[in-house]
XYZ file of C-alpha atoms in Angstrom:
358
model
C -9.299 -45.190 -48.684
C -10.025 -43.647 -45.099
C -6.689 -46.183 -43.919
C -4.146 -44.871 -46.855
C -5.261 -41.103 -46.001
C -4.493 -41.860 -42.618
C -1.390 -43.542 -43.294
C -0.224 -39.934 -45.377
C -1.120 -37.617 -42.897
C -0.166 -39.313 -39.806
C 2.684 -41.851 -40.306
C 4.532 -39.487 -42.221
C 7.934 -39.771 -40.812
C 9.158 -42.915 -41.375
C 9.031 -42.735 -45.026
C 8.489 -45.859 -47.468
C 8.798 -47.947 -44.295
C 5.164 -46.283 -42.883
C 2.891 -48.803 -41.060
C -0.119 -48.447 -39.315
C 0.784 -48.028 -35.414
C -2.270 -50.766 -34.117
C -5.408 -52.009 -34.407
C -7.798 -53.231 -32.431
C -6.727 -56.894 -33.182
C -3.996 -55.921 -30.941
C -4.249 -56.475 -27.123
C -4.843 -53.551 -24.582
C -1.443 -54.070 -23.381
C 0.172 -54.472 -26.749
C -1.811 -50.874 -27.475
C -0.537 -49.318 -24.368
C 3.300 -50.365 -25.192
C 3.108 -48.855 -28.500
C 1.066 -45.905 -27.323
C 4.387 -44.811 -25.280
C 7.072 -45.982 -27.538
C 5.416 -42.837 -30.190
C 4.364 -40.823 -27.288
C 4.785 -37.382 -29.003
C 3.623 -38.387 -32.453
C -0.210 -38.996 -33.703
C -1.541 -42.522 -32.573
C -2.828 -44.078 -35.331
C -5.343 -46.889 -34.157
C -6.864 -48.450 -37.955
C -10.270 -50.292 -38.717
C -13.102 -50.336 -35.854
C -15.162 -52.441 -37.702
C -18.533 -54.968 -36.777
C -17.670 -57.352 -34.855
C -17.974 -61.276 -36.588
C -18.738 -62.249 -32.555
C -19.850 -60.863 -29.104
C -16.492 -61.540 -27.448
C -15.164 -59.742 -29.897
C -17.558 -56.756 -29.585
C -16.662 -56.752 -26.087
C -12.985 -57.135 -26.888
C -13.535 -53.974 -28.917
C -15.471 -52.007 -27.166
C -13.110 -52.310 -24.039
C -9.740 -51.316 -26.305
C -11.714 -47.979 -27.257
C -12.972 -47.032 -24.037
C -9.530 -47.144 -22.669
C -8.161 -45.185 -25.481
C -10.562 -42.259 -25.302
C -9.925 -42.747 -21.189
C -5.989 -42.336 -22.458
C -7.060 -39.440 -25.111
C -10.323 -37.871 -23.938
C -9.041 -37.522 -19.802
C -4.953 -37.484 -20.569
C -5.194 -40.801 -18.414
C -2.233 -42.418 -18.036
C -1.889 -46.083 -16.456
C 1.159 -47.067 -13.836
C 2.406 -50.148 -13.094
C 3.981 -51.983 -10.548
C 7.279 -53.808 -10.851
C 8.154 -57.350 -9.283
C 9.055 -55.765 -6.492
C 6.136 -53.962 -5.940
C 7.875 -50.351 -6.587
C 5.672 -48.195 -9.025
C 7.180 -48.257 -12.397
C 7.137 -44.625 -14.072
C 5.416 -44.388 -17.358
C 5.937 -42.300 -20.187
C 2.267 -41.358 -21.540
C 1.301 -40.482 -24.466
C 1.550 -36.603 -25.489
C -0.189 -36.414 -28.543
C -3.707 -37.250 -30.047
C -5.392 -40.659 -31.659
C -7.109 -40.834 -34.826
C -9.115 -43.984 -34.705
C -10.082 -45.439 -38.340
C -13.359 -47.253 -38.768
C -16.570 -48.266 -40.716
C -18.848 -46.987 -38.014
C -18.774 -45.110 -34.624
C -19.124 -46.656 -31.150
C -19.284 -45.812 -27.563
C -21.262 -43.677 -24.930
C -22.487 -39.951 -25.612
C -20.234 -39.271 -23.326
C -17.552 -41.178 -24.994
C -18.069 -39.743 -28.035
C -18.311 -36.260 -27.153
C -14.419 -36.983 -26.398
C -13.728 -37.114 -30.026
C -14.369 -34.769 -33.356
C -16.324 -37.714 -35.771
C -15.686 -36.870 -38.739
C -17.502 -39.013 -41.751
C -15.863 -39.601 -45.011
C -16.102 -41.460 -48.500
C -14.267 -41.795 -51.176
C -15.363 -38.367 -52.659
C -13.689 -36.958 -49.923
C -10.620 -37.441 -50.998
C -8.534 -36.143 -54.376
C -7.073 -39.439 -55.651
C -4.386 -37.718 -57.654
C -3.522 -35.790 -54.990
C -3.386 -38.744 -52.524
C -1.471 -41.090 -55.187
C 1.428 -38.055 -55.396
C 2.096 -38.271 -51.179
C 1.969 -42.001 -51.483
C 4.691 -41.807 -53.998
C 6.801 -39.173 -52.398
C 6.682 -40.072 -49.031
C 8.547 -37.126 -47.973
C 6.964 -34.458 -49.481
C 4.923 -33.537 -46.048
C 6.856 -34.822 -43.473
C 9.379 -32.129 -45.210
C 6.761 -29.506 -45.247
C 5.998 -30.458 -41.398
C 9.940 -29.635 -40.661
C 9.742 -26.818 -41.738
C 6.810 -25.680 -39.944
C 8.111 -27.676 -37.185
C 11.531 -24.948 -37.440
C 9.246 -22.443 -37.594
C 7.410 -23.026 -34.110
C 10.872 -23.386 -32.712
C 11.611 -20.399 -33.844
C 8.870 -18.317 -32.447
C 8.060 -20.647 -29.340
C 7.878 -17.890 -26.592
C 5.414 -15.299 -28.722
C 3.112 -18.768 -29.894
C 3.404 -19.506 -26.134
C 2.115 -15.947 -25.588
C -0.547 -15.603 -28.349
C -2.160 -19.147 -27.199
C -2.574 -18.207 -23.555
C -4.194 -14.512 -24.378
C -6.368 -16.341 -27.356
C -7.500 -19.213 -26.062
C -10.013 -18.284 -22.966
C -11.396 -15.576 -25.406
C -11.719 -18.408 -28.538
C -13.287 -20.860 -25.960
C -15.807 -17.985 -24.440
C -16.929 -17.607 -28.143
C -17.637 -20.832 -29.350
C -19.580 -21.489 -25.786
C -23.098 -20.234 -27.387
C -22.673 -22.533 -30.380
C -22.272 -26.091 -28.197
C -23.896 -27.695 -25.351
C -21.115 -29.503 -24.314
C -17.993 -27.270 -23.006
C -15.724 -29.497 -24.133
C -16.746 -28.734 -27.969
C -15.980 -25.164 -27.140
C -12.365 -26.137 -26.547
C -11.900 -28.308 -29.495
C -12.992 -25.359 -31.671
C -10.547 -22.860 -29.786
C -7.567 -25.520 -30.323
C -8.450 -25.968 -33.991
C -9.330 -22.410 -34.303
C -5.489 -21.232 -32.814
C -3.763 -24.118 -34.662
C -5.392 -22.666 -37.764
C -4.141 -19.102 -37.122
C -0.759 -20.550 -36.602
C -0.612 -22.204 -39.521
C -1.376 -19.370 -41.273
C 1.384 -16.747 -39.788
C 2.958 -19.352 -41.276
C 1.787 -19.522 -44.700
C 2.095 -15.816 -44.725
C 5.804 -15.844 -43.883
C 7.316 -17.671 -46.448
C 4.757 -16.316 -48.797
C 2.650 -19.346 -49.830
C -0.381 -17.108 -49.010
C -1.244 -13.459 -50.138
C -2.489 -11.098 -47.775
C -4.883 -10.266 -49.567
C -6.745 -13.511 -48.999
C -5.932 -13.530 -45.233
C -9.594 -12.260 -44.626
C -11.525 -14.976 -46.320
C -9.339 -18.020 -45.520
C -9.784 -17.337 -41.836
C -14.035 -16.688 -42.437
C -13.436 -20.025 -44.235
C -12.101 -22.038 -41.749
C -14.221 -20.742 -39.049
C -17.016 -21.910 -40.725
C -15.577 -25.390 -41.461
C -14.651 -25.203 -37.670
C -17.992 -24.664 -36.432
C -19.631 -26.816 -38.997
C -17.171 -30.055 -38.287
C -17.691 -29.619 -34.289
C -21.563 -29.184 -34.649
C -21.570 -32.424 -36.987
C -19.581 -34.312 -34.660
C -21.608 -33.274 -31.514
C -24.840 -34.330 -33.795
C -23.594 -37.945 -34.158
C -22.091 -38.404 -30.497
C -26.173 -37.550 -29.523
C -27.263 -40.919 -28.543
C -31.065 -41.799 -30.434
C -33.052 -44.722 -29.625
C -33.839 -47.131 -31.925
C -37.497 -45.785 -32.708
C -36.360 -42.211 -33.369
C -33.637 -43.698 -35.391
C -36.411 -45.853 -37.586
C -38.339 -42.657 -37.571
C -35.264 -40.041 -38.493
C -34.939 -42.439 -41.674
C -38.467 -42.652 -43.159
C -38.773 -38.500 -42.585
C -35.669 -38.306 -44.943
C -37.050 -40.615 -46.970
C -40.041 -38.916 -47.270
C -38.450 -34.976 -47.818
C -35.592 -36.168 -50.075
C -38.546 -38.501 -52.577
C -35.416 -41.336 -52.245
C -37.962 -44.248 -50.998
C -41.445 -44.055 -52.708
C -44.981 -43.821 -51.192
C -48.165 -43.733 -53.047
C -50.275 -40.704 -51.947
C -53.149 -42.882 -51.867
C -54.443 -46.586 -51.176
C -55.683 -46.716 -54.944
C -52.212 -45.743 -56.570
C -50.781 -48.159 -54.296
C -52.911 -51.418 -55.119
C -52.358 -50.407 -59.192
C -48.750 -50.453 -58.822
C -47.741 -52.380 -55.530
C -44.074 -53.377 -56.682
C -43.153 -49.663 -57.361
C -43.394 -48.416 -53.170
C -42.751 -49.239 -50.387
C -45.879 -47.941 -48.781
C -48.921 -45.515 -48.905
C -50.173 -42.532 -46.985
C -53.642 -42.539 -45.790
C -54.293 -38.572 -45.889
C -57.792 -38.922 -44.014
C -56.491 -41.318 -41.087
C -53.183 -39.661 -40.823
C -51.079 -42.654 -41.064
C -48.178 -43.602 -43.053
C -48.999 -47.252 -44.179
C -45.392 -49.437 -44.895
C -43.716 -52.860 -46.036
C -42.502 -54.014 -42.779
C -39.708 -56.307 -44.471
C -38.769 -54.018 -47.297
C -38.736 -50.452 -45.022
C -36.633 -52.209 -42.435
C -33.868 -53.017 -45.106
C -34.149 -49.464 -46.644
C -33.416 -48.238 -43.057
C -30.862 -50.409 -42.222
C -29.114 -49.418 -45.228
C -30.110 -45.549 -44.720
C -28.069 -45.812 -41.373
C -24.661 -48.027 -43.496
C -24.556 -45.000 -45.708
C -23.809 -42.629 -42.661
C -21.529 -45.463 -41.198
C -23.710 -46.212 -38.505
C -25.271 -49.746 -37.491
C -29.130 -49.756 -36.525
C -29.165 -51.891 -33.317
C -32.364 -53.992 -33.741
C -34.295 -56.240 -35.512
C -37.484 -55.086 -37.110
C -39.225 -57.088 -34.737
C -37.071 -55.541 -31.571
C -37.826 -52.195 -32.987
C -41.965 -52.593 -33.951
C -41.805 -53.070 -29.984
C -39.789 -50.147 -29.380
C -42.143 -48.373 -31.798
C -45.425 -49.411 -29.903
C -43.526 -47.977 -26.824
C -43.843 -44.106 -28.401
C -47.286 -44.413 -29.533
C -46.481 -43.783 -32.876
C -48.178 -47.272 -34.544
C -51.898 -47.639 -34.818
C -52.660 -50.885 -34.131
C -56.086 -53.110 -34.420
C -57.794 -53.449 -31.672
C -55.493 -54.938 -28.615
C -52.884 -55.558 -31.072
C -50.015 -53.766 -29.316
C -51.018 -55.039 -25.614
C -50.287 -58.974 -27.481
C -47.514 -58.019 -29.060
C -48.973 -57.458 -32.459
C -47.949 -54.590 -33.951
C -48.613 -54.580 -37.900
C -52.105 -53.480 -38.908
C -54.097 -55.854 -41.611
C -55.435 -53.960 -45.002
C -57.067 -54.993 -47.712
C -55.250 -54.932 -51.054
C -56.533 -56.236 -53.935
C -58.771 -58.949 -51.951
C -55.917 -59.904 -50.115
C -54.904 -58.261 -46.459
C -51.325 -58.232 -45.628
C -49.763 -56.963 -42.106
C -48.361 -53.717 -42.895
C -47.210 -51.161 -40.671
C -49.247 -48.417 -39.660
C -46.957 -44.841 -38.829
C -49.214 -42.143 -37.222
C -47.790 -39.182 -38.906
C -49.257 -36.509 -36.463
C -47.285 -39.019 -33.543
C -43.952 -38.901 -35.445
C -43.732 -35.516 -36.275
C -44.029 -34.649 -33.139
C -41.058 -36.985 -31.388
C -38.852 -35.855 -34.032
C -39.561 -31.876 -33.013
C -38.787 -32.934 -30.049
């Protein structure tokens, strides 16, 4: 779905014939040719996706740090001909929009881009279905509005230079990062464009001026702040932790509040809290899978094993352990059920709740 929307909104001038400009099966050079040849049109880069090997990974991972290099820093890349003269080259003027199952790269890296998540109640099928079928029905629209900035190029000029330091000074207090602050005064002046616009050849009353522009704000800041949220880089442990609190507030894993409702019914939880001792008691095997798939929803891959991460765990403190369990390398804590003592693992709630305040 995310690849067709893309396709509609971003290869919209070549009609029927509209193909996705790369993907990261391509080379870096084979990306960097067709970066230029399109160099004032959206870059459309389709499906980051897990890699089936680790030179592929690798191969990945290097593609998409050069793009948001190309994107993120306006980084352009010369080249030399056979005669050792530089060659000039035509970079690229416009943005990316990179498709994928799941995000990748650096905080820094990331804070580069706006993430924005999707599924497939995002989108209106009808809606969708009707552009796919009339190809031309937005790149006309986009003429037009195209005409229109031609037409009114010095004042836009004018308005964006007096609007933007004052946008950027306002959206300041909402991000740490500075370069969020600019994203939101770009989107926020491209917005206000758009509707002039609207308002000129009357597809929007004035009377709704007011609360379309409150509207979008909001979107604004909410999209940025989300984005910023998911660049955040989070170990492993807080990741593993960040899951079973959801869990927990949203009642979508069950946990018997005690031992005794646990041992009557063990097949209906996945664990039980221990009130008096403060601990979270879990299925090792069965919590790690709920997790794994907690982070899939959000299109994000959890990075270890659950044996990698009980170490990671032990690291924060935040597992009781029996005896010199943890200092061996064992990190599951025995309990009787029903005469029989399986290796669960033991969250100390007081622990957690305190890294995740943090």
């Amino acid at each position: 779905m995310k690849t067709a929307v893309s396709k509609v909104l971003y290869n919209m001038w070549n009609g029927s014939n509209s193909k996705i400009a790369s993907t990261f099966a391509d080379t870096i050079t084979a990306i960097e040719i067709k970066m230029a040849s399109i160099s004032d049109e959206v870059f459309l880069i389709d499906d980051w996706h897990p890699a089936n090997s680790r030179a592929e990974e690798l191969s990945m991972k290097e593609k998409l740090g050069q793009l948001i290099r190309y994107f993120g820093d306006g980084i352009s890349k010369d080249r030399a001909t056979p005669s050792l003269d530089l060659k000039d080259e035509l970079a690229h003027h416009g943005l990316a929009v990179i498709t994928g199952e799941e995000t990748n790269g650096s905080e820094s890296s990331l804070l580069r881009c706006i993430l924005i998540p999707v599924d497939r109640s995002s989108f209106d099928g009808e809606k969708l279905s009707e552009y796919q079928e009339n190809p031309l029905l937005l790149a006309t629209g986009k003429y037009y509005f195209i005409k229109f900035i031609e037409q009114n190029f010095d004042e836009i000029v004018r308005y964006i230079k007096l609007e933007f330091p004052e946008l950027r000074d306002k959206y300041v207090s909402y991000f740490q990062e500075g370069r969020l602050a600019d994203d939101c005064a770009y989107l926020e002046i491209t917005a206000n464009i758009l509707l002039n616009y609207g308002l000129q050849i009357q597809a929007i009353a004035k009377s709704d001026v007011l609360q379309i522009i409150e509207n979008w704000k909001q979107i604004i800041i909410e999209s940025v702040g989300r984005s910023e949220r998911e660049s955040k880089e989070i170990s492993p442990a807080v990741m593993y932790l960040l899951a079973i609190q959801s869990f927990i507030n949203n009642n979508s894993v069950s946990f018997a509040k005690t031992k005794n409702a646990y041992c009557e019914n063990i097949s209906a939880y996945c664990g039980f809290f221990d009130y008096e001792a403060g601990v979270l008691f879990l299925q090792h095997d069965t919590i790690y899978r709920k997790i794994t798939e907690y982070w899939g929803e959000i299109k994000k891959r959890f990075p270890l094993s659950h044996r990698q991460v009980h170490k990671e765990l032990a690291i924060t403190q935040v597992l009781r352990t029996q005896g010199q369990g943890s200092l061996n390398g064992e990190y599951l804590y025995r309990v009787t059920i029903n005469n029989q003592r399986p290796k669960m693992l033991a969250i100390d709630l007081k622990i957690m709740g305190a890294l995740l305040d943090n």
